[in-house]
């Protein structure tokens, strides 16, 4: 079959590879990370929340949400909903119809985005971004959210929050044309998930008191495995953002790893200085904050700036998590299970502001629709750019607080947001009738009369006996 003139097979291959890499960040990356970083009794539920979100988002995405995010403009912050399933749509050249940038006199400043591959490649690539946003958000709600409420929350939040942020900043909305910089999702993905996660955590309510006080990982090595998949998958996250296998892809992937490694080292050093021990979980948090911080500027800043961003991403979120959080009564009341607010919202805003400071003019010209865009240190219009970055962050914060609150209040009219206390005592077995580890013979459920007495933090049902918490062991 002859290829159309517009098709660049290298770009198409890289975009599909990038989509796969980003997909692997969620499944199995965050599925493994969530299932292993929580208490043993929540391993199945936590992994399943991520697994479900990834699946549910795709159906919503191709049915209506893709065009709301990247289709023709309906409102300055939203595209027209519609399906992305027809072959005539999917095999034609990809295009983002609302992205043509005009001067004030009506002449074209920058042509609309039209990658040299089929629309199908763009739909699947943007899907994995949408999916991981919901998966990241789930990290704030682990260990107590009613799974049925989560099943409803995912499509509602995707439809009424994510699509607005994506269209406004990426798809040709008002922030896109104003010139807000978000190279690969520091605002659209990370700030959104962090703020929405904290907001939803407020409405869902906290875990059991004893779970908040003691919530050790059930498998640290598997946590590192999930974190490693997340890290390596970021090559597709930031490397695929230019919609081509071009010079910015190379720059972005190198900067991504520079910032992440610097952040890990800074976070670990701070743990050693203040807590006298290097923490593996702390290093994972530092890795995430570094990856998040560089994302809005990965292809827009120079390598030295990536190091500076890594130093700040390894220290400022550490400070907000370890010091500010413990002294702030509001943050203490909200049970953000994995600290997603700090690792994604704080690091996302930090990255967005630093991008407004360090965005290099030549690199910016290769990617951004507004000509002469630059960071503040390069003079000219750079000072104004910092204001744009702060305004863009403010829009995403307000959007997610309001929309997430409305969604949670509506859901709880028909479905409890939080599991019942009895379910919270038991965990996975009560929520799903399944347990993560077959520790008692051939996958049998624990039975004290057969397997003897064993102490852990999970309530097991003994035939003919009242249920209760047997004991607690940090595993």
Short mmCIF file of C-alpha atoms in Angstrom, two decimals:
data_model
loop_
_atom_site.label_atom_id
_atom_site.label_comp_id
_atom_site.label_asym_id
_atom_site.label_seq_id
_atom_site.Cartn_x
_atom_site.Cartn_y
_atom_site.Cartn_z
CA UNK A 1 0.00 0.00 0.00
CA UNK A 2 1.41 3.40 -0.98
CA UNK A 3 2.03 5.79 1.88
CA UNK A 4 0.45 9.25 1.73
CA UNK A 5 2.82 12.14 1.05
CA UNK A 6 2.34 13.60 4.52
CA UNK A 7 3.37 10.42 6.38
CA UNK A 8 6.77 10.39 8.05
CA UNK A 9 7.33 6.80 9.14
CA UNK A 10 10.03 7.77 11.62
CA UNK A 11 7.77 10.27 13.37
CA UNK A 12 4.92 7.77 13.38
CA UNK A 13 7.10 5.00 14.80
CA UNK A 14 8.41 7.29 17.53
CA UNK A 15 4.94 8.54 18.44
CA UNK A 16 3.59 5.00 18.79
CA UNK A 17 6.69 4.04 20.79
CA UNK A 18 6.23 7.08 23.03
CA UNK A 19 2.57 6.18 23.56
CA UNK A 20 3.60 2.69 24.60
CA UNK A 21 6.26 4.01 26.99
CA UNK A 22 3.78 6.37 28.65
CA UNK A 23 1.23 3.56 28.82
CA UNK A 24 3.80 1.37 30.58
CA UNK A 25 4.15 4.06 33.22
CA UNK A 26 0.57 3.32 34.28
CA UNK A 27 0.23 -0.36 33.37
CA UNK A 28 2.19 -1.98 34.88
CA UNK A 29 4.32 0.87 36.34
CA UNK A 30 1.97 2.62 38.74
CA UNK A 31 -0.11 -0.53 39.20
CA UNK A 32 3.03 -2.17 40.65
CA UNK A 33 4.12 0.93 42.56
CA UNK A 34 0.71 1.43 44.18
CA UNK A 35 0.25 -2.25 44.95
CA UNK A 36 3.60 -2.44 46.73
CA UNK A 37 3.98 0.95 48.43
CA UNK A 38 0.83 0.47 50.54
CA UNK A 39 0.04 -1.84 53.45
CA UNK A 40 -0.40 -5.46 52.48
CA UNK A 41 -4.12 -5.37 53.15
CA UNK A 42 -4.57 -2.63 50.49
CA UNK A 43 -2.30 -4.03 47.75
CA UNK A 44 -5.08 -5.37 45.51
CA UNK A 45 -7.39 -2.39 45.92
CA UNK A 46 -4.64 0.15 45.24
CA UNK A 47 -3.36 -1.64 42.14
CA UNK A 48 -6.91 -2.13 40.88
CA UNK A 49 -7.76 1.56 41.19
CA UNK A 50 -4.94 2.32 38.75
CA UNK A 51 -5.82 -0.60 36.47
CA UNK A 52 -9.50 0.41 36.30
CA UNK A 53 -8.77 4.09 35.64
CA UNK A 54 -6.52 3.26 32.70
CA UNK A 55 -9.22 1.10 31.14
CA UNK A 56 -12.16 3.42 31.76
CA UNK A 57 -10.39 6.49 30.40
CA UNK A 58 -9.79 4.93 26.98
CA UNK A 59 -13.47 4.22 26.33
CA UNK A 60 -14.44 7.75 27.37
CA UNK A 61 -11.52 9.18 25.38
CA UNK A 62 -12.45 7.68 22.02
CA UNK A 63 -16.19 8.16 22.59
CA UNK A 64 -16.23 11.87 23.39
CA UNK A 65 -13.28 13.22 25.40
CA UNK A 66 -10.48 13.38 22.80
CA UNK A 67 -12.31 15.94 20.68
CA UNK A 68 -13.22 17.92 23.80
CA UNK A 69 -9.49 18.20 24.45
CA UNK A 70 -8.03 18.55 20.94
CA UNK A 71 -10.91 19.08 18.52
CA UNK A 72 -12.68 22.10 17.10
CA UNK A 73 -13.32 24.91 19.57
CA UNK A 74 -16.68 25.02 21.31
CA UNK A 75 -15.65 27.52 23.99
CA UNK A 76 -12.32 29.28 24.65
CA UNK A 77 -11.53 26.50 27.13
CA UNK A 78 -13.25 23.46 25.56
CA UNK A 79 -13.54 21.59 22.29
CA UNK A 80 -16.66 20.09 20.74
CA UNK A 81 -17.33 16.55 22.04
CA UNK A 82 -17.58 13.72 19.56
CA UNK A 83 -16.36 10.19 18.79
CA UNK A 84 -12.87 9.35 17.53
CA UNK A 85 -13.69 5.93 16.14
CA UNK A 86 -14.29 6.37 12.41
CA UNK A 87 -11.54 5.09 10.11
CA UNK A 88 -11.80 8.16 7.88
CA UNK A 89 -10.92 10.27 10.89
CA UNK A 90 -8.20 8.00 12.27
CA UNK A 91 -6.19 7.30 9.08
CA UNK A 92 -6.06 10.89 7.89
CA UNK A 93 -3.23 13.24 8.84
CA UNK A 94 -3.26 14.29 12.46
CA UNK A 95 -4.26 17.86 13.13
CA UNK A 96 -5.26 20.05 16.07
CA UNK A 97 -7.76 22.35 14.34
CA UNK A 98 -7.87 25.09 17.00
CA UNK A 99 -4.12 25.68 17.24
CA UNK A 100 -3.44 28.16 14.41
CA UNK A 101 -1.94 31.25 16.04
CA UNK A 102 -2.85 34.68 14.64
CA UNK A 103 -1.39 38.14 15.05
CA UNK A 104 -3.73 40.88 16.25
CA UNK A 105 -4.22 42.00 12.64
CA UNK A 106 -5.57 38.57 11.66
CA UNK A 107 -2.55 37.26 9.75
CA UNK A 108 -1.12 33.85 10.67
CA UNK A 109 1.68 33.95 13.22
CA UNK A 110 2.20 30.18 13.58
CA UNK A 111 0.52 27.46 11.56
CA UNK A 112 -1.75 24.98 13.34
CA UNK A 113 -0.25 21.77 14.68
CA UNK A 114 -0.32 19.04 12.01
CA UNK A 115 2.06 16.13 12.77
CA UNK A 116 3.26 13.92 9.93
CA UNK A 117 1.40 10.80 11.02
CA UNK A 118 -2.21 9.55 11.26
CA UNK A 119 -4.77 10.90 13.69
CA UNK A 120 -4.92 7.46 15.28
CA UNK A 121 -1.36 7.89 16.57
CA UNK A 122 -2.23 11.22 18.17
CA UNK A 123 -5.41 9.86 19.74
CA UNK A 124 -3.60 6.96 21.42
CA UNK A 125 -0.68 9.16 22.51
CA UNK A 126 -2.93 11.72 24.16
CA UNK A 127 -5.01 8.94 25.72
CA UNK A 128 -2.10 7.63 27.80
CA UNK A 129 -1.53 11.17 29.10
CA UNK A 130 -5.17 11.46 30.13
CA UNK A 131 -5.10 8.02 31.72
CA UNK A 132 -1.99 8.59 33.83
CA UNK A 133 -3.52 11.80 35.18
CA UNK A 134 -6.37 9.81 36.75
CA UNK A 135 -3.94 7.12 37.92
CA UNK A 136 -1.78 9.74 39.65
CA UNK A 137 -4.86 11.30 41.23
CA UNK A 138 -5.75 7.90 42.69
CA UNK A 139 -2.58 8.01 44.78
CA UNK A 140 -4.25 10.55 47.08
CA UNK A 141 -7.23 8.27 47.73
CA UNK A 142 -5.67 4.86 48.39
CA UNK A 143 -6.70 2.86 51.42
CA UNK A 144 -10.30 4.00 51.88
CA UNK A 145 -12.19 5.19 48.77
CA UNK A 146 -15.26 3.16 47.83
CA UNK A 147 -14.33 1.46 44.57
CA UNK A 148 -17.82 1.94 43.15
CA UNK A 149 -17.51 5.68 43.76
CA UNK A 150 -14.11 5.59 42.00
CA UNK A 151 -15.75 3.90 39.00
CA UNK A 152 -18.07 6.89 38.65
CA UNK A 153 -15.49 9.53 39.55
CA UNK A 154 -13.07 8.61 36.73
CA UNK A 155 -15.30 9.38 33.71
CA UNK A 156 -16.81 12.47 35.36
CA UNK A 157 -13.45 14.02 36.25
CA UNK A 158 -11.99 13.21 32.85
CA UNK A 159 -14.96 14.85 31.13
CA UNK A 160 -15.35 17.98 33.23
CA UNK A 161 -11.82 18.72 34.42
CA UNK A 162 -9.09 17.11 32.34
CA UNK A 163 -10.56 18.06 28.96
CA UNK A 164 -10.80 21.72 29.98
CA UNK A 165 -7.20 21.89 31.12
CA UNK A 166 -5.94 20.01 28.07
CA UNK A 167 -7.82 22.15 25.56
CA UNK A 168 -7.02 25.42 27.30
CA UNK A 169 -3.24 24.84 27.39
CA UNK A 170 -2.54 22.32 24.60
CA UNK A 171 -5.50 22.01 22.25
CA UNK A 172 -5.84 25.62 21.09
CA UNK A 173 -7.66 27.21 24.00
CA UNK A 174 -7.15 30.67 25.46
CA UNK A 175 -4.04 29.82 27.51
CA UNK A 176 -2.42 28.15 24.49
CA UNK A 177 -2.84 31.28 22.40
CA UNK A 178 -1.80 33.56 25.24
CA UNK A 179 1.51 31.70 25.39
CA UNK A 180 1.47 29.75 28.67
CA UNK A 181 4.34 27.25 28.55
CA UNK A 182 3.61 23.63 29.40
CA UNK A 183 5.86 21.48 27.28
CA UNK A 184 4.54 18.07 28.34
CA UNK A 185 2.08 18.37 31.21
CA UNK A 186 3.45 20.04 34.32
CA UNK A 187 0.12 21.87 34.55
CA UNK A 188 -2.29 19.75 32.48
CA UNK A 189 -1.30 16.48 34.16
CA UNK A 190 0.68 16.96 37.36
CA UNK A 191 -0.75 20.14 38.86
CA UNK A 192 -4.24 18.90 37.94
CA UNK A 193 -3.79 15.49 39.55
CA UNK A 194 -2.14 16.94 42.66
CA UNK A 195 -4.79 19.57 43.34
CA UNK A 196 -7.70 17.31 42.41
CA UNK A 197 -6.24 14.51 44.51
CA UNK A 198 -5.99 16.73 47.59
CA UNK A 199 -9.51 18.07 47.02
CA UNK A 200 -11.01 14.61 46.55
CA UNK A 201 -9.12 13.34 49.61
CA UNK A 202 -10.82 16.05 51.66
CA UNK A 203 -14.28 14.96 50.55
CA UNK A 204 -13.65 11.21 50.71
CA UNK A 205 -12.28 11.46 54.23
CA UNK A 206 -9.25 9.85 55.88
CA UNK A 207 -8.06 6.30 56.28
CA UNK A 208 -8.46 4.54 59.61
CA UNK A 209 -6.47 6.26 62.34
CA UNK A 210 -4.14 3.30 62.74
CA UNK A 211 -3.54 3.16 58.97
CA UNK A 212 -2.57 6.84 58.93
CA UNK A 213 -0.19 6.28 61.83
CA UNK A 214 1.40 3.16 60.37
CA UNK A 215 1.26 2.54 56.62
CA UNK A 216 4.48 0.71 55.69
CA UNK A 217 5.14 -0.56 52.14
CA UNK A 218 4.48 -4.26 51.75
CA UNK A 219 7.30 -4.68 49.21
CA UNK A 220 9.99 -2.03 48.86
CA UNK A 221 11.79 -3.81 46.01
CA UNK A 222 8.61 -3.96 43.93
CA UNK A 223 8.06 -0.28 44.73
CA UNK A 224 11.42 0.37 43.10
CA UNK A 225 10.38 -1.74 40.13
CA UNK A 226 7.26 0.34 39.59
CA UNK A 227 9.26 3.52 40.08
CA UNK A 228 11.79 2.35 37.51
CA UNK A 229 9.08 1.77 34.93
CA UNK A 230 7.71 5.23 35.69
CA UNK A 231 11.16 6.78 35.25
CA UNK A 232 12.10 5.03 32.02
CA UNK A 233 8.63 5.59 30.59
CA UNK A 234 9.19 9.33 30.97
CA UNK A 235 11.27 9.16 27.79
CA UNK A 236 7.97 8.83 25.94
CA UNK A 237 6.28 11.34 28.22
CA UNK A 238 8.66 14.19 27.37
CA UNK A 239 10.31 12.77 24.27
CA UNK A 240 7.03 12.43 22.39
CA UNK A 241 5.70 15.89 23.27
CA UNK A 242 7.07 17.63 20.11
CA UNK A 243 4.88 15.26 18.03
CA UNK A 244 7.99 14.29 16.02
CA UNK A 245 11.32 12.49 16.34
CA UNK A 246 13.25 15.75 16.20
CA UNK A 247 16.02 17.65 17.97
CA UNK A 248 13.72 18.68 20.80
CA UNK A 249 12.99 15.01 21.58
CA UNK A 250 16.67 14.39 22.24
CA UNK A 251 17.05 17.52 24.34
CA UNK A 252 13.92 16.73 26.33
CA UNK A 253 14.93 13.17 27.20
CA UNK A 254 18.41 14.22 28.31
CA UNK A 255 17.05 17.07 30.43
CA UNK A 256 14.47 14.74 31.95
CA UNK A 257 17.12 12.36 33.24
CA UNK A 258 19.45 15.16 34.38
CA UNK A 259 16.72 16.74 36.49
CA UNK A 260 15.46 13.44 37.91
CA UNK A 261 18.87 12.20 39.01
CA UNK A 262 19.79 15.56 40.55
CA UNK A 263 16.51 15.59 42.46
CA UNK A 264 17.07 12.07 43.78
CA UNK A 265 20.50 13.00 45.10
CA UNK A 266 19.28 16.19 46.78
CA UNK A 267 16.28 14.46 48.40
CA UNK A 268 18.49 11.61 49.66
CA UNK A 269 21.07 14.03 51.05
CA UNK A 270 18.35 15.93 52.91
CA UNK A 271 17.05 12.67 54.39
CA UNK A 272 20.56 11.79 55.58
CA UNK A 273 21.16 15.26 57.05
CA UNK A 274 17.87 15.56 58.92
CA UNK A 275 16.80 11.94 59.55
CA UNK A 276 20.26 10.30 59.65
CA UNK A 277 19.23 7.58 57.19
CA UNK A 278 18.87 7.47 53.39
CA UNK A 279 15.34 6.38 52.55
CA UNK A 280 14.44 4.31 49.47
CA UNK A 281 10.89 5.66 49.52
CA UNK A 282 12.33 9.15 49.87
CA UNK A 283 14.51 8.57 46.81
CA UNK A 284 11.43 7.48 44.87
CA UNK A 285 9.65 10.68 45.92
CA UNK A 286 12.69 12.70 44.81
CA UNK A 287 12.70 10.92 41.47
CA UNK A 288 9.05 11.77 40.93
CA UNK A 289 9.43 15.44 41.88
CA UNK A 290 12.39 15.76 39.51
CA UNK A 291 10.49 14.20 36.64
CA UNK A 292 7.44 16.36 37.32
CA UNK A 293 9.43 19.59 37.67
CA UNK A 294 11.26 19.23 34.34
CA UNK A 295 8.13 18.22 32.41
CA UNK A 296 6.78 21.73 31.63
CA UNK A 297 10.19 22.80 30.33
CA UNK A 298 11.95 19.60 29.22
CA UNK A 299 12.45 20.70 25.62
CA UNK A 300 12.64 24.42 26.39
CA UNK A 301 15.55 24.74 28.84
CA UNK A 302 19.28 24.10 28.64
CA UNK A 303 21.08 21.31 30.50
CA UNK A 304 22.45 23.57 33.22
CA UNK A 305 18.91 24.79 33.92
CA UNK A 306 17.78 21.17 34.26
CA UNK A 307 20.37 20.74 37.05
CA UNK A 308 19.11 23.86 38.83
CA UNK A 309 15.54 22.61 38.48
CA UNK A 310 16.62 19.25 39.91
CA UNK A 311 18.20 20.91 42.95
CA UNK A 312 15.00 22.85 43.62
CA UNK A 313 12.67 19.90 42.90
CA UNK A 314 14.63 17.76 45.34
CA UNK A 315 14.47 20.38 48.10
CA UNK A 316 11.30 22.49 47.89
CA UNK A 317 8.78 19.58 47.70
CA UNK A 318 10.86 17.83 50.40
CA UNK A 319 10.39 20.91 52.59
CA UNK A 320 6.66 21.18 51.93
CA UNK A 321 6.17 17.45 52.60
CA UNK A 322 8.44 17.04 55.63
CA UNK A 323 8.05 20.43 57.32
CA UNK A 324 5.15 22.52 56.03
CA UNK A 325 2.70 19.60 55.89
CA UNK A 326 3.36 18.66 59.52
CA UNK A 327 2.85 22.25 60.70
CA UNK A 328 -0.21 23.11 58.59
CA UNK A 329 -3.46 22.20 60.32
CA UNK A 330 -5.41 22.09 57.03
CA UNK A 331 -2.97 19.70 55.36
CA UNK A 332 -2.93 17.57 58.51
CA UNK A 333 -6.70 17.18 58.32
CA UNK A 334 -6.60 15.99 54.71
CA UNK A 335 -5.35 12.43 54.20
CA UNK A 336 -3.35 12.54 50.95
CA UNK A 337 -2.16 8.94 51.08
CA UNK A 338 0.96 9.15 48.90
CA UNK A 339 1.56 12.89 49.18
CA UNK A 340 0.50 13.51 45.58
CA UNK A 341 -0.08 17.18 46.36
CA UNK A 342 3.61 17.62 47.18
CA UNK A 343 5.11 15.39 44.51
CA UNK A 344 2.87 16.58 41.67
CA UNK A 345 1.12 19.86 42.51
CA UNK A 346 4.03 21.56 44.26
CA UNK A 347 6.58 20.16 41.83
CA UNK A 348 4.30 20.99 38.88
CA UNK A 349 3.93 24.65 39.86
CA UNK A 350 7.65 24.83 40.59
CA UNK A 351 8.45 23.45 37.14
CA UNK A 352 6.04 25.80 35.42
CA UNK A 353 7.48 28.88 37.14
CA UNK A 354 11.08 27.79 36.52
CA UNK A 355 10.23 27.20 32.86
CA UNK A 356 9.03 30.78 32.70
CA UNK A 357 12.41 31.75 34.12
CA UNK A 358 14.75 29.50 32.10
CA UNK A 359 13.01 28.85 28.74
CA UNK A 360 15.70 29.44 26.10
CA UNK A 361 14.54 31.58 23.12
CA UNK A 362 15.88 29.32 20.35
CA UNK A 363 14.38 26.20 21.88
CA UNK A 364 11.12 28.03 22.56
CA UNK A 365 10.89 29.06 18.90
CA UNK A 366 11.03 25.40 17.86
CA UNK A 367 8.00 24.47 19.94
CA UNK A 368 5.77 27.35 21.03
CA UNK A 369 3.03 29.05 18.96
CA UNK A 370 3.79 32.58 20.20
CA UNK A 371 6.91 33.93 18.51
CA UNK A 372 9.71 35.47 20.57
CA UNK A 373 8.67 33.52 23.68
CA UNK A 374 11.45 33.28 26.24
CA UNK A 375 12.22 32.93 29.93
CA UNK A 376 12.69 35.93 32.19
CA UNK A 377 16.48 35.59 32.41
CA UNK A 378 16.71 36.21 28.65
CA UNK A 379 15.08 39.64 28.89
CA UNK A 380 12.61 41.03 26.39
CA UNK A 381 9.14 39.59 26.91
CA UNK A 382 10.49 37.07 29.44
CA UNK A 383 9.31 39.04 32.43
CA UNK A 384 5.74 38.83 31.19
CA UNK A 385 6.18 35.08 30.78
CA UNK A 386 6.48 34.57 34.53
CA UNK A 387 3.12 36.26 34.96
CA UNK A 388 1.60 34.00 32.33
CA UNK A 389 2.97 30.92 34.07
CA UNK A 390 1.52 31.96 37.40
CA UNK A 391 -1.84 32.78 35.84
CA UNK A 392 -1.91 29.41 34.05
CA UNK A 393 -1.21 27.64 37.33
CA UNK A 394 -3.95 29.63 39.05
CA UNK A 395 -6.48 28.62 36.40
CA UNK A 396 -5.67 24.93 36.80
CA UNK A 397 -5.83 25.13 40.60
CA UNK A 398 -9.20 26.90 40.71
CA UNK A 399 -10.64 24.65 37.98
CA UNK A 400 -9.72 21.47 39.84
CA UNK A 401 -10.83 22.60 43.28
CA UNK A 402 -14.26 23.61 41.97
CA UNK A 403 -14.90 20.74 39.54
CA UNK A 404 -13.55 18.03 41.84
CA UNK A 405 -15.67 19.32 44.72
CA UNK A 406 -18.84 19.34 42.62
CA UNK A 407 -18.17 15.82 41.33
CA UNK A 408 -17.54 14.42 44.82
CA UNK A 409 -20.66 16.08 46.22
CA UNK A 410 -22.80 14.70 43.40
CA UNK A 411 -21.41 11.18 43.70
CA UNK A 412 -21.96 10.99 47.44
CA UNK A 413 -25.67 11.69 46.92
CA UNK A 414 -25.98 8.17 45.51
CA UNK A 415 -22.80 6.28 46.48
CA UNK A 416 -20.75 6.61 49.68
CA UNK A 417 -17.33 8.03 48.82
CA UNK A 418 -15.61 6.13 51.62
CA UNK A 419 -15.79 2.44 52.46
CA UNK A 420 -17.57 1.35 55.62
CA UNK A 421 -15.49 1.01 58.76
CA UNK A 422 -15.83 -2.78 58.68
CA UNK A 423 -14.36 -2.87 55.17
CA UNK A 424 -11.54 -0.56 56.17
CA UNK A 425 -10.57 -2.92 58.96
CA UNK A 426 -10.31 -5.88 56.59
CA UNK A 427 -9.03 -4.31 53.38
CA UNK A 428 -8.78 -6.18 50.08
CA UNK A 429 -10.68 -9.26 51.16
CA UNK A 430 -13.71 -7.17 52.12
CA UNK A 431 -13.49 -4.84 49.13
CA UNK A 432 -12.79 -7.42 46.41
CA UNK A 433 -12.85 -10.89 47.97
CA UNK A 434 -9.19 -11.23 47.02
CA UNK A 435 -5.84 -10.91 48.75
CA UNK A 436 -2.50 -9.96 47.22
CA UNK A 437 -0.33 -12.81 48.44
CA UNK A 438 -1.10 -16.54 48.58
CA UNK A 439 0.70 -17.17 51.86
CA UNK A 440 -1.43 -20.06 53.07
CA UNK A 441 -0.96 -23.04 50.78
CA UNK A 442 -2.30 -23.06 47.24
CA UNK A 443 -3.82 -19.59 47.26
CA UNK A 444 -6.16 -20.39 50.16
CA UNK A 445 -7.70 -17.69 52.30
CA UNK A 446 -6.20 -17.70 55.78
CA UNK A 447 -7.95 -20.05 58.18
CA UNK A 448 -6.67 -20.06 61.76
CA UNK A 449 -7.86 -23.63 62.36
CA UNK A 450 -5.72 -24.89 59.44
CA UNK A 451 -2.76 -22.55 59.33
CA UNK A 452 -2.22 -21.66 62.95
CA UNK A 453 -2.12 -18.24 64.57
CA UNK A 454 -0.51 -15.44 62.57
CA UNK A 455 -0.26 -11.76 63.41
CA UNK A 456 -0.58 -9.10 60.77
CA UNK A 457 -2.69 -5.98 60.28
CA UNK A 458 -5.40 -7.69 58.25
CA UNK A 459 -8.65 -8.97 59.71
CA UNK A 460 -9.35 -12.56 58.63
CA UNK A 461 -12.62 -14.41 58.91
CA UNK A 462 -12.54 -17.46 61.14
CA UNK A 463 -15.32 -19.93 60.65
CA UNK A 464 -17.74 -19.89 63.56
CA UNK A 465 -15.99 -17.01 65.30
CA UNK A 466 -16.47 -13.29 65.57
CA UNK A 467 -14.26 -11.24 63.29
CA UNK A 468 -11.72 -8.87 64.75
CA UNK A 469 -8.29 -7.45 64.26
CA UNK A 470 -5.87 -10.25 65.15
CA UNK A 471 -2.81 -8.09 65.56
CA UNK A 472 -0.47 -5.86 63.72
CA UNK A 473 2.89 -6.47 62.10
CA UNK A 474 4.57 -3.92 59.91
CA UNK A 475 5.15 -5.79 56.67
#
